[in-house]
């Protein structure tokens, strides 16, 4: 199989998943690259056919041991058309539980053929000054491993006449998947003395929960707690002030300090 055109499909509010996919793509060395970003609200309702690619790299963050529900609904509008796929989850140094299995099943359901998989580590969305969790990841070592993984995928597929005869890819995880937790509605709060109303948060929010005319009032019912607006605010004006989230963050800080390493499945 030749690998000329690669498609990168991802949901990545705080960009760690996107960075891992970019490093894998670099190692894969495809000549042409197309990006399908499922993160912004504009991705809602868009359909896309992968038939023009030789390979797809599909990435998602882990939310409570699963895929983000919003990523799943947006992804379902894609058509895989038998395209071989590398599936990747990125998690915040706790665990990825059933997310990689869910991504494999989802990719198959829309017509991709998963041929390789990886679980990588990214700075936890909830990580903050005073509560660091996997800060700075993916770091240089993670990105080197992602590039090496891309190279190994290239080696695997270029010797094959086609991906058709490959055995189904086996990945860790359980079915039925972990239940999605029922979470009370919440959203980051804004320090009005710092906010300059630059609008960056409005553009970064995957759900359109932050109104352009008043960025201080994020709609709690639409917030998915991805923390894109917090990490992307140039003035540091947004924080997650909810005591329940602060408690979870502190628990993660205390229990997820040991560095986990990327795992790959070929
Ligand atoms: C709502 C929510 C739930 C999360 N659940 C988990 C989890 O179960 N395990 C884990 O290790 N990290 C978890 N994380 C952390 C993210 O998986 C991690 O920060 C990831 O790198 C974010 O990807 P992104 O930068 O592409 O948005 C969670 C983050 C959020 C916002």
PDB file of C-alpha atoms and ligand atoms in Angstrom:
ATOM      1  CA  UNK A   1       0.000   0.000   0.000  1.00  0.00           C
ATOM      2  CA  UNK A   2       1.197   3.515  -0.797  1.00  0.00           C
ATOM      3  CA  UNK A   3       0.655   6.310   1.735  1.00  0.00           C
ATOM      4  CA  UNK A   4       0.391   9.604  -0.089  1.00  0.00           C
ATOM      5  CA  UNK A   5      -2.707  11.289   1.310  1.00  0.00           C
ATOM      6  CA  UNK A   6      -3.497  11.230   5.034  1.00  0.00           C
ATOM      7  CA  UNK A   7      -6.543  12.662   6.771  1.00  0.00           C
ATOM      8  CA  UNK A   8      -6.321  13.866  10.366  1.00  0.00           C
ATOM      9  CA  UNK A   9      -9.672  13.793  12.155  1.00  0.00           C
ATOM     10  CA  UNK A  10      -9.801  15.046  15.727  1.00  0.00           C
ATOM     11  CA  UNK A  11     -11.730  16.623  18.554  1.00  0.00           C
ATOM     12  CA  UNK A  12      -9.238  18.564  20.660  1.00  0.00           C
ATOM     13  CA  UNK A  13     -10.389  21.515  22.778  1.00  0.00           C
ATOM     14  CA  UNK A  14      -7.017  22.045  24.507  1.00  0.00           C
ATOM     15  CA  UNK A  15      -4.919  20.875  21.518  1.00  0.00           C
ATOM     16  CA  UNK A  16      -2.988  17.969  23.070  1.00  0.00           C
ATOM     17  CA  UNK A  17      -4.759  15.398  20.864  1.00  0.00           C
ATOM     18  CA  UNK A  18      -4.086  17.526  17.797  1.00  0.00           C
ATOM     19  CA  UNK A  19      -0.378  17.752  18.686  1.00  0.00           C
ATOM     20  CA  UNK A  20      -0.071  13.983  19.100  1.00  0.00           C
ATOM     21  CA  UNK A  21      -1.770  13.343  15.741  1.00  0.00           C
ATOM     22  CA  UNK A  22       0.512  15.888  14.050  1.00  0.00           C
ATOM     23  CA  UNK A  23       3.583  14.059  15.429  1.00  0.00           C
ATOM     24  CA  UNK A  24       2.255  10.667  14.286  1.00  0.00           C
ATOM     25  CA  UNK A  25       1.584  12.172  10.848  1.00  0.00           C
ATOM     26  CA  UNK A  26       5.150  13.478  10.744  1.00  0.00           C
ATOM     27  CA  UNK A  27       6.492   9.973  11.446  1.00  0.00           C
ATOM     28  CA  UNK A  28       4.133   8.523   8.867  1.00  0.00           C
ATOM     29  CA  UNK A  29       5.560  10.864   6.244  1.00  0.00           C
ATOM     30  CA  UNK A  30       2.504  11.179   4.020  1.00  0.00           C
ATOM     31  CA  UNK A  31       2.994  13.695   1.242  1.00  0.00           C
ATOM     32  CA  UNK A  32      -0.434  15.316   1.538  1.00  0.00           C
ATOM     33  CA  UNK A  33      -2.413  16.068   4.670  1.00  0.00           C
ATOM     34  CA  UNK A  34      -6.000  17.107   5.183  1.00  0.00           C
ATOM     35  CA  UNK A  35      -7.431  18.117   8.568  1.00  0.00           C
ATOM     36  CA  UNK A  36     -10.980  17.542   9.769  1.00  0.00           C
ATOM     37  CA  UNK A  37     -11.360  19.407  13.049  1.00  0.00           C
ATOM     38  CA  UNK A  38     -14.486  18.246  14.853  1.00  0.00           C
ATOM     39  CA  UNK A  39     -13.935  20.702  17.729  1.00  0.00           C
ATOM     40  CA  UNK A  40     -15.672  23.955  16.699  1.00  0.00           C
ATOM     41  CA  UNK A  41     -19.458  24.315  16.644  1.00  0.00           C
ATOM     42  CA  UNK A  42     -19.207  24.628  12.832  1.00  0.00           C
ATOM     43  CA  UNK A  43     -18.341  20.885  12.764  1.00  0.00           C
ATOM     44  CA  UNK A  44     -21.899  20.158  13.894  1.00  0.00           C
ATOM     45  CA  UNK A  45     -23.914  18.921  10.964  1.00  0.00           C
ATOM     46  CA  UNK A  46     -20.970  18.734   8.527  1.00  0.00           C
ATOM     47  CA  UNK A  47     -20.508  15.461   6.689  1.00  0.00           C
ATOM     48  CA  UNK A  48     -17.278  14.247   5.168  1.00  0.00           C
ATOM     49  CA  UNK A  49     -16.170  11.290   3.088  1.00  0.00           C
ATOM     50  CA  UNK A  50     -12.720   9.787   3.706  1.00  0.00           C
ATOM     51  CA  UNK A  51     -12.593   7.949   0.367  1.00  0.00           C
ATOM     52  CA  UNK A  52      -9.832  10.207  -1.008  1.00  0.00           C
ATOM     53  CA  UNK A  53      -7.274   9.315   1.665  1.00  0.00           C
ATOM     54  CA  UNK A  54      -4.854   6.394   1.849  1.00  0.00           C
ATOM     55  CA  UNK A  55      -4.991   6.500   5.637  1.00  0.00           C
ATOM     56  CA  UNK A  56      -6.864   8.362   8.388  1.00  0.00           C
ATOM     57  CA  UNK A  57      -5.500   9.350  11.797  1.00  0.00           C
ATOM     58  CA  UNK A  58      -8.396   9.669  14.234  1.00  0.00           C
ATOM     59  CA  UNK A  59      -7.880  11.260  17.657  1.00  0.00           C
ATOM     60  CA  UNK A  60      -9.995  12.079  20.699  1.00  0.00           C
ATOM     61  CA  UNK A  61      -9.418  12.999  24.338  1.00  0.00           C
ATOM     62  CA  UNK A  62     -10.666  10.750  27.128  1.00  0.00           C
ATOM     63  CA  UNK A  63     -13.520  12.156  29.206  1.00  0.00           C
ATOM     64  CA  UNK A  64     -14.432  10.049  32.259  1.00  0.00           C
ATOM     65  CA  UNK A  65     -12.987   6.923  30.649  1.00  0.00           C
ATOM     66  CA  UNK A  66     -15.043   7.398  27.487  1.00  0.00           C
ATOM     67  CA  UNK A  67     -15.041   9.493  24.331  1.00  0.00           C
ATOM     68  CA  UNK A  68     -16.601  12.956  24.665  1.00  0.00           C
ATOM     69  CA  UNK A  69     -20.275  12.517  23.671  1.00  0.00           C
ATOM     70  CA  UNK A  70     -20.002  15.567  21.430  1.00  0.00           C
ATOM     71  CA  UNK A  71     -17.087  14.048  19.517  1.00  0.00           C
ATOM     72  CA  UNK A  72     -19.089  10.867  18.962  1.00  0.00           C
ATOM     73  CA  UNK A  73     -22.122  12.650  17.511  1.00  0.00           C
ATOM     74  CA  UNK A  74     -19.975  14.817  15.203  1.00  0.00           C
ATOM     75  CA  UNK A  75     -17.878  11.834  14.111  1.00  0.00           C
ATOM     76  CA  UNK A  76     -20.936   9.821  13.168  1.00  0.00           C
ATOM     77  CA  UNK A  77     -21.474  12.090  10.177  1.00  0.00           C
ATOM     78  CA  UNK A  78     -18.220  10.930   8.537  1.00  0.00           C
ATOM     79  CA  UNK A  79     -18.037   8.151   5.981  1.00  0.00           C
ATOM     80  CA  UNK A  80     -14.960   5.950   6.317  1.00  0.00           C
ATOM     81  CA  UNK A  81     -15.427   4.081   3.041  1.00  0.00           C
ATOM     82  CA  UNK A  82     -13.035   1.307   4.092  1.00  0.00           C
ATOM     83  CA  UNK A  83     -10.117   3.712   4.686  1.00  0.00           C
ATOM     84  CA  UNK A  84      -7.411   2.231   6.966  1.00  0.00           C
ATOM     85  CA  UNK A  85      -7.262   4.189  10.211  1.00  0.00           C
ATOM     86  CA  UNK A  86      -4.900   4.780  13.107  1.00  0.00           C
ATOM     87  CA  UNK A  87      -6.989   5.451  16.201  1.00  0.00           C
ATOM     88  CA  UNK A  88      -5.604   7.460  19.115  1.00  0.00           C
ATOM     89  CA  UNK A  89      -6.885   8.543  22.508  1.00  0.00           C
ATOM     90  CA  UNK A  90      -5.154  11.132  24.666  1.00  0.00           C
ATOM     91  CA  UNK A  91      -5.722  11.145  28.404  1.00  0.00           C
ATOM     92  CA  UNK A  92      -4.643  13.192  31.398  1.00  0.00           C
ATOM     93  CA  UNK A  93      -2.425  10.627  33.174  1.00  0.00           C
ATOM     94  CA  UNK A  94      -5.280   8.952  35.095  1.00  0.00           C
ATOM     95  CA  UNK A  95      -6.564   6.177  32.768  1.00  0.00           C
ATOM     96  CA  UNK A  96      -8.209   5.739  29.386  1.00  0.00           C
ATOM     97  CA  UNK A  97     -10.541   2.931  30.549  1.00  0.00           C
ATOM     98  CA  UNK A  98     -12.913   2.084  27.658  1.00  0.00           C
ATOM     99  CA  UNK A  99     -12.209   5.067  25.403  1.00  0.00           C
ATOM    100  CA  UNK A 100      -9.877   3.324  22.951  1.00  0.00           C
ATOM    101  CA  UNK A 101     -12.275   0.417  22.527  1.00  0.00           C
ATOM    102  CA  UNK A 102     -15.135   2.872  22.037  1.00  0.00           C
ATOM    103  CA  UNK A 103     -13.103   4.731  19.391  1.00  0.00           C
ATOM    104  CA  UNK A 104     -12.298   1.503  17.577  1.00  0.00           C
ATOM    105  CA  UNK A 105     -15.970   0.484  17.564  1.00  0.00           C
ATOM    106  CA  UNK A 106     -17.041   3.951  16.454  1.00  0.00           C
ATOM    107  CA  UNK A 107     -14.492   4.028  13.627  1.00  0.00           C
ATOM    108  CA  UNK A 108     -15.683   0.616  12.411  1.00  0.00           C
ATOM    109  CA  UNK A 109     -19.335   1.703  12.680  1.00  0.00           C
ATOM    110  CA  UNK A 110     -18.814   4.542  10.189  1.00  0.00           C
ATOM    111  CA  UNK A 111     -16.755   2.439   7.790  1.00  0.00           C
ATOM    112  CA  UNK A 112     -13.069   2.924   8.704  1.00  0.00           C
ATOM    113  CA  UNK A 113     -10.736  -0.021   9.072  1.00  0.00           C
ATOM    114  CA  UNK A 114      -8.616   0.452  12.239  1.00  0.00           C
ATOM    115  CA  UNK A 115      -5.119  -0.962  11.665  1.00  0.00           C
ATOM    116  CA  UNK A 116      -3.184   0.559  14.593  1.00  0.00           C
ATOM    117  CA  UNK A 117      -3.981   2.272  17.865  1.00  0.00           C
ATOM    118  CA  UNK A 118      -2.343   4.349  20.539  1.00  0.00           C
ATOM    119  CA  UNK A 119      -3.054   5.859  23.939  1.00  0.00           C
ATOM    120  CA  UNK A 120      -0.967   8.941  24.680  1.00  0.00           C
ATOM    121  CA  UNK A 121      -0.805  11.360  27.596  1.00  0.00           C
ATOM    122  CA  UNK A 122      -1.690  15.056  27.512  1.00  0.00           C
ATOM    123  CA  UNK A 123      -1.783  17.710  30.209  1.00  0.00           C
ATOM    124  CA  UNK A 124      -5.030  17.229  32.100  1.00  0.00           C
ATOM    125  CA  UNK A 125      -7.680  19.742  31.105  1.00  0.00           C
ATOM    126  CA  UNK A 126      -8.259  20.486  34.802  1.00  0.00           C
ATOM    127  CA  UNK A 127      -4.559  21.026  35.509  1.00  0.00           C
ATOM    128  CA  UNK A 128      -3.968  24.519  36.848  1.00  0.00           C
ATOM    129  CA  UNK A 129      -1.460  26.556  38.801  1.00  0.00           C
ATOM    130  CA  UNK A 130      -1.527  25.005  42.277  1.00  0.00           C
ATOM    131  CA  UNK A 131      -2.997  21.728  40.966  1.00  0.00           C
ATOM    132  CA  UNK A 132      -0.616  20.460  38.254  1.00  0.00           C
ATOM    133  CA  UNK A 133      -1.612  17.223  36.497  1.00  0.00           C
ATOM    134  CA  UNK A 134       0.611  15.936  33.669  1.00  0.00           C
ATOM    135  CA  UNK A 135       1.815  19.492  33.059  1.00  0.00           C
ATOM    136  CA  UNK A 136       3.547  20.089  29.747  1.00  0.00           C
ATOM    137  CA  UNK A 137       2.540  16.802  28.181  1.00  0.00           C
ATOM    138  CA  UNK A 138       2.875  15.761  25.487  1.00  0.00           C
ATOM    139  CA  UNK A 139       6.540  16.596  26.042  1.00  0.00           C
ATOM    140  CA  UNK A 140       9.541  15.949  23.779  1.00  0.00           C
ATOM    141  CA  UNK A 141       9.646  12.268  24.766  1.00  0.00           C
ATOM    142  CA  UNK A 142       5.934  11.767  24.049  1.00  0.00           C
ATOM    143  CA  UNK A 143       6.244  13.473  20.679  1.00  0.00           C
ATOM    144  CA  UNK A 144       9.289  11.365  19.764  1.00  0.00           C
ATOM    145  CA  UNK A 145       7.266   8.241  20.615  1.00  0.00           C
ATOM    146  CA  UNK A 146       4.368   9.512  18.517  1.00  0.00           C
ATOM    147  CA  UNK A 147       6.703  10.084  15.534  1.00  0.00           C
ATOM    148  CA  UNK A 148       8.234   6.623  16.002  1.00  0.00           C
ATOM    149  CA  UNK A 149       4.732   5.136  16.106  1.00  0.00           C
ATOM    150  CA  UNK A 150       3.917   6.904  12.823  1.00  0.00           C
ATOM    151  CA  UNK A 151       7.077   5.363  11.332  1.00  0.00           C
ATOM    152  CA  UNK A 152       6.098   1.889  12.561  1.00  0.00           C
ATOM    153  CA  UNK A 153       2.635   2.269  11.021  1.00  0.00           C
ATOM    154  CA  UNK A 154       4.234   3.228   7.705  1.00  0.00           C
ATOM    155  CA  UNK A 155       6.418   0.115   7.842  1.00  0.00           C
ATOM    156  CA  UNK A 156       3.417  -2.063   8.574  1.00  0.00           C
ATOM    157  CA  UNK A 157       1.187  -0.780   5.788  1.00  0.00           C
ATOM    158  CA  UNK A 158       3.669  -0.232   2.971  1.00  0.00           C
ATOM    159  CA  UNK A 159       4.473  -3.952   2.781  1.00  0.00           C
ATOM    160  CA  UNK A 160       0.779  -4.855   2.406  1.00  0.00           C
ATOM    161  CA  UNK A 161      -0.925  -5.105  -0.979  1.00  0.00           C
ATOM    162  CA  UNK A 162      -4.077  -3.698   0.730  1.00  0.00           C
ATOM    163  CA  UNK A 163      -5.515  -3.361   4.239  1.00  0.00           C
ATOM    164  CA  UNK A 164      -8.347  -5.732   3.334  1.00  0.00           C
ATOM    165  CA  UNK A 165      -6.808  -8.940   4.693  1.00  0.00           C
ATOM    166  CA  UNK A 166      -5.727  -7.589   8.092  1.00  0.00           C
ATOM    167  CA  UNK A 167      -7.079  -9.190  11.260  1.00  0.00           C
ATOM    168  CA  UNK A 168      -9.417  -6.941  13.313  1.00  0.00           C
ATOM    169  CA  UNK A 169      -7.447  -4.704  15.674  1.00  0.00           C
ATOM    170  CA  UNK A 170      -7.615  -5.678  19.329  1.00  0.00           C
ATOM    171  CA  UNK A 171      -7.382  -2.900  21.965  1.00  0.00           C
ATOM    172  CA  UNK A 172      -7.919  -2.772  25.750  1.00  0.00           C
ATOM    173  CA  UNK A 173     -11.308  -1.840  27.191  1.00  0.00           C
ATOM    174  CA  UNK A 174     -14.592  -3.343  28.284  1.00  0.00           C
ATOM    175  CA  UNK A 175     -18.030  -3.485  26.755  1.00  0.00           C
ATOM    176  CA  UNK A 176     -20.535  -2.309  27.952  1.00  0.00           C
ATOM    177  CA  UNK A 177     -18.412   0.815  28.293  1.00  0.00           C
ATOM    178  CA  UNK A 178     -18.241   2.779  31.543  1.00  0.00           C
ATOM    179  CA  UNK A 179     -21.419   4.775  32.111  1.00  0.00           C
ATOM    180  CA  UNK A 180     -21.222   8.507  31.433  1.00  0.00           C
ATOM    181  CA  UNK A 181     -21.419  10.256  34.839  1.00  0.00           C
ATOM    182  CA  UNK A 182     -24.432  12.464  35.489  1.00  0.00           C
ATOM    183  CA  UNK A 183     -22.804  15.810  36.148  1.00  0.00           C
ATOM    184  CA  UNK A 184     -24.479  18.913  37.499  1.00  0.00           C
ATOM    185  CA  UNK A 185     -24.348  21.868  35.089  1.00  0.00           C
ATOM    186  CA  UNK A 186     -21.423  24.208  35.637  1.00  0.00           C
ATOM    187  CA  UNK A 187     -19.116  26.530  33.682  1.00  0.00           C
ATOM    188  CA  UNK A 188     -15.926  28.523  34.292  1.00  0.00           C
ATOM    189  CA  UNK A 189     -16.255  31.874  36.029  1.00  0.00           C
ATOM    190  CA  UNK A 190     -14.745  35.110  34.773  1.00  0.00           C
ATOM    191  CA  UNK A 191     -12.695  37.660  36.683  1.00  0.00           C
ATOM    192  CA  UNK A 192     -14.159  40.843  35.181  1.00  0.00           C
ATOM    193  CA  UNK A 193     -11.171  42.889  36.284  1.00  0.00           C
ATOM    194  CA  UNK A 194      -8.921  40.825  33.995  1.00  0.00           C
ATOM    195  CA  UNK A 195     -11.221  40.078  31.049  1.00  0.00           C
ATOM    196  CA  UNK A 196     -10.495  42.326  28.070  1.00  0.00           C
ATOM    197  CA  UNK A 197     -13.446  40.979  26.043  1.00  0.00           C
ATOM    198  CA  UNK A 198     -10.988  39.900  23.298  1.00  0.00           C
ATOM    199  CA  UNK A 199     -13.335  37.111  22.239  1.00  0.00           C
ATOM    200  CA  UNK A 200     -10.733  34.301  22.155  1.00  0.00           C
ATOM    201  CA  UNK A 201     -12.848  32.203  24.512  1.00  0.00           C
ATOM    202  CA  UNK A 202     -15.877  32.592  22.253  1.00  0.00           C
ATOM    203  CA  UNK A 203     -13.898  31.202  19.322  1.00  0.00           C
ATOM    204  CA  UNK A 204     -12.398  28.348  21.354  1.00  0.00           C
ATOM    205  CA  UNK A 205     -15.593  26.999  22.918  1.00  0.00           C
ATOM    206  CA  UNK A 206     -16.611  23.756  21.121  1.00  0.00           C
ATOM    207  CA  UNK A 207     -20.249  24.136  22.098  1.00  0.00           C
ATOM    208  CA  UNK A 208     -20.866  27.837  21.453  1.00  0.00           C
ATOM    209  CA  UNK A 209     -21.654  28.288  25.156  1.00  0.00           C
ATOM    210  CA  UNK A 210     -19.944  31.696  25.409  1.00  0.00           C
ATOM    211  CA  UNK A 211     -21.844  34.600  23.844  1.00  0.00           C
ATOM    212  CA  UNK A 212     -19.815  37.127  21.822  1.00  0.00           C
ATOM    213  CA  UNK A 213     -21.564  40.134  23.352  1.00  0.00           C
ATOM    214  CA  UNK A 214     -21.019  39.018  26.967  1.00  0.00           C
ATOM    215  CA  UNK A 215     -18.209  36.451  27.379  1.00  0.00           C
ATOM    216  CA  UNK A 216     -18.653  36.533  31.164  1.00  0.00           C
ATOM    217  CA  UNK A 217     -21.849  34.512  31.087  1.00  0.00           C
ATOM    218  CA  UNK A 218     -21.074  31.049  29.722  1.00  0.00           C
ATOM    219  CA  UNK A 219     -24.199  28.914  29.456  1.00  0.00           C
ATOM    220  CA  UNK A 220     -23.843  26.253  32.136  1.00  0.00           C
ATOM    221  CA  UNK A 221     -26.133  23.798  30.355  1.00  0.00           C
ATOM    222  CA  UNK A 222     -23.899  23.768  27.259  1.00  0.00           C
ATOM    223  CA  UNK A 223     -20.470  23.724  28.922  1.00  0.00           C
ATOM    224  CA  UNK A 224     -18.681  20.349  28.592  1.00  0.00           C
ATOM    225  CA  UNK A 225     -15.889  21.389  31.048  1.00  0.00           C
ATOM    226  CA  UNK A 226     -13.222  20.969  28.360  1.00  0.00           C
ATOM    227  CA  UNK A 227     -11.349  24.012  29.765  1.00  0.00           C
ATOM    228  CA  UNK A 228     -10.444  25.334  26.294  1.00  0.00           C
ATOM    229  CA  UNK A 229     -11.583  28.819  27.310  1.00  0.00           C
ATOM    230  CA  UNK A 230      -9.535  28.701  30.529  1.00  0.00           C
ATOM    231  CA  UNK A 231      -6.312  27.519  28.890  1.00  0.00           C
ATOM    232  CA  UNK A 232      -6.770  29.803  25.888  1.00  0.00           C
ATOM    233  CA  UNK A 233      -7.545  33.028  27.762  1.00  0.00           C
ATOM    234  CA  UNK A 234      -4.593  35.385  27.208  1.00  0.00           C
ATOM    235  CA  UNK A 235      -5.505  37.368  30.344  1.00  0.00           C
ATOM    236  CA  UNK A 236      -5.921  34.341  32.634  1.00  0.00           C
ATOM    237  CA  UNK A 237      -9.382  35.645  33.459  1.00  0.00           C
ATOM    238  CA  UNK A 238     -11.259  32.343  33.476  1.00  0.00           C
ATOM    239  CA  UNK A 239     -11.181  29.642  36.157  1.00  0.00           C
ATOM    240  CA  UNK A 240     -13.186  26.599  37.142  1.00  0.00           C
ATOM    241  CA  UNK A 241     -14.527  27.770  40.477  1.00  0.00           C
ATOM    242  CA  UNK A 242     -17.032  24.960  41.103  1.00  0.00           C
ATOM    243  CA  UNK A 243     -16.139  23.233  44.420  1.00  0.00           C
ATOM    244  CA  UNK A 244     -16.995  19.791  42.954  1.00  0.00           C
ATOM    245  CA  UNK A 245     -14.498  20.269  40.124  1.00  0.00           C
ATOM    246  CA  UNK A 246     -11.907  21.653  42.516  1.00  0.00           C
ATOM    247  CA  UNK A 247     -12.348  18.506  44.627  1.00  0.00           C
ATOM    248  CA  UNK A 248     -11.913  16.192  41.606  1.00  0.00           C
ATOM    249  CA  UNK A 249      -8.856  18.187  40.497  1.00  0.00           C
ATOM    250  CA  UNK A 250      -7.258  17.909  43.918  1.00  0.00           C
ATOM    251  CA  UNK A 251      -7.981  14.158  43.989  1.00  0.00           C
ATOM    252  CA  UNK A 252      -6.347  13.753  40.554  1.00  0.00           C
ATOM    253  CA  UNK A 253      -3.358  15.835  41.622  1.00  0.00           C
ATOM    254  CA  UNK A 254      -2.825  13.558  44.609  1.00  0.00           C
ATOM    255  CA  UNK A 255      -3.405  10.220  42.870  1.00  0.00           C
ATOM    256  CA  UNK A 256      -2.130  10.670  39.293  1.00  0.00           C
ATOM    257  CA  UNK A 257       1.372  11.956  39.949  1.00  0.00           C
ATOM    258  CA  UNK A 258       3.214   8.901  38.600  1.00  0.00           C
ATOM    259  CA  UNK A 259       4.156   9.404  34.988  1.00  0.00           C
ATOM    260  CA  UNK A 260       2.338   7.099  32.579  1.00  0.00           C
ATOM    261  CA  UNK A 261       3.827   6.299  29.188  1.00  0.00           C
ATOM    262  CA  UNK A 262       2.239   6.006  25.741  1.00  0.00           C
ATOM    263  CA  UNK A 263       0.997   2.571  24.655  1.00  0.00           C
ATOM    264  CA  UNK A 264       0.700   1.509  21.045  1.00  0.00           C
ATOM    265  CA  UNK A 265      -1.042  -1.423  19.322  1.00  0.00           C
ATOM    266  CA  UNK A 266      -0.032  -2.515  15.847  1.00  0.00           C
TER     267      UNK A 266
HETATM  268  C1  LIG B   1     -14.624  16.340  31.338  1.00  0.00           C
HETATM  269  C2  LIG B   1     -13.256  15.731  31.304  1.00  0.00           C
HETATM  270  C3  LIG B   1     -13.068  14.407  31.699  1.00  0.00           C
HETATM  271  C4  LIG B   1     -11.785  13.827  31.657  1.00  0.00           C
HETATM  272  N1  LIG B   1     -11.640  12.518  32.022  1.00  0.00           N
HETATM  273  C5  LIG B   1     -10.397  11.947  31.998  1.00  0.00           C
HETATM  274  C6  LIG B   1     -10.210  10.567  32.351  1.00  0.00           C
HETATM  275  O1  LIG B   1     -11.154   9.807  32.587  1.00  0.00           O
HETATM  276  N2  LIG B   1      -8.946  10.088  32.404  1.00  0.00           N
HETATM  277  C7  LIG B   1      -7.852  10.873  32.157  1.00  0.00           C
HETATM  278  O2  LIG B   1      -6.723  10.420  32.308  1.00  0.00           O
HETATM  279  N3  LIG B   1      -8.014  12.166  31.727  1.00  0.00           N
HETATM  280  C8  LIG B   1      -9.246  12.719  31.637  1.00  0.00           C
HETATM  281  N4  LIG B   1      -9.422  14.021  31.223  1.00  0.00           N
HETATM  282  C9  LIG B   1      -8.242  14.764  30.714  1.00  0.00           C
HETATM  283  C10 LIG B   1      -8.135  14.783  29.192  1.00  0.00           C
HETATM  284  O3  LIG B   1      -8.331  13.505  28.646  1.00  0.00           O
HETATM  285  C11 LIG B   1      -6.746  15.287  28.764  1.00  0.00           C
HETATM  286  O4  LIG B   1      -6.479  16.508  29.381  1.00  0.00           O
HETATM  287  C12 LIG B   1      -6.580  15.423  27.261  1.00  0.00           C
HETATM  288  O5  LIG B   1      -5.207  15.616  27.028  1.00  0.00           O
HETATM  289  C13 LIG B   1      -7.379  16.580  26.676  1.00  0.00           C
HETATM  290  O6  LIG B   1      -7.290  16.538  25.278  1.00  0.00           O
HETATM  291  P1  LIG B   1      -7.322  17.855  24.337  1.00  0.00           P
HETATM  292  O7  LIG B   1      -6.125  18.686  24.737  1.00  0.00           O
HETATM  293  O8  LIG B   1      -7.168  17.330  22.968  1.00  0.00           O
HETATM  294  O9  LIG B   1      -8.588  18.578  24.597  1.00  0.00           O
HETATM  295  C14 LIG B   1     -10.675  14.601  31.225  1.00  0.00           C
HETATM  296  C15 LIG B   1     -10.883  15.932  30.821  1.00  0.00           C
HETATM  297  C16 LIG B   1     -12.154  16.481  30.860  1.00  0.00           C
HETATM  298  C17 LIG B   1     -12.346  17.902  30.386  1.00  0.00           C
END
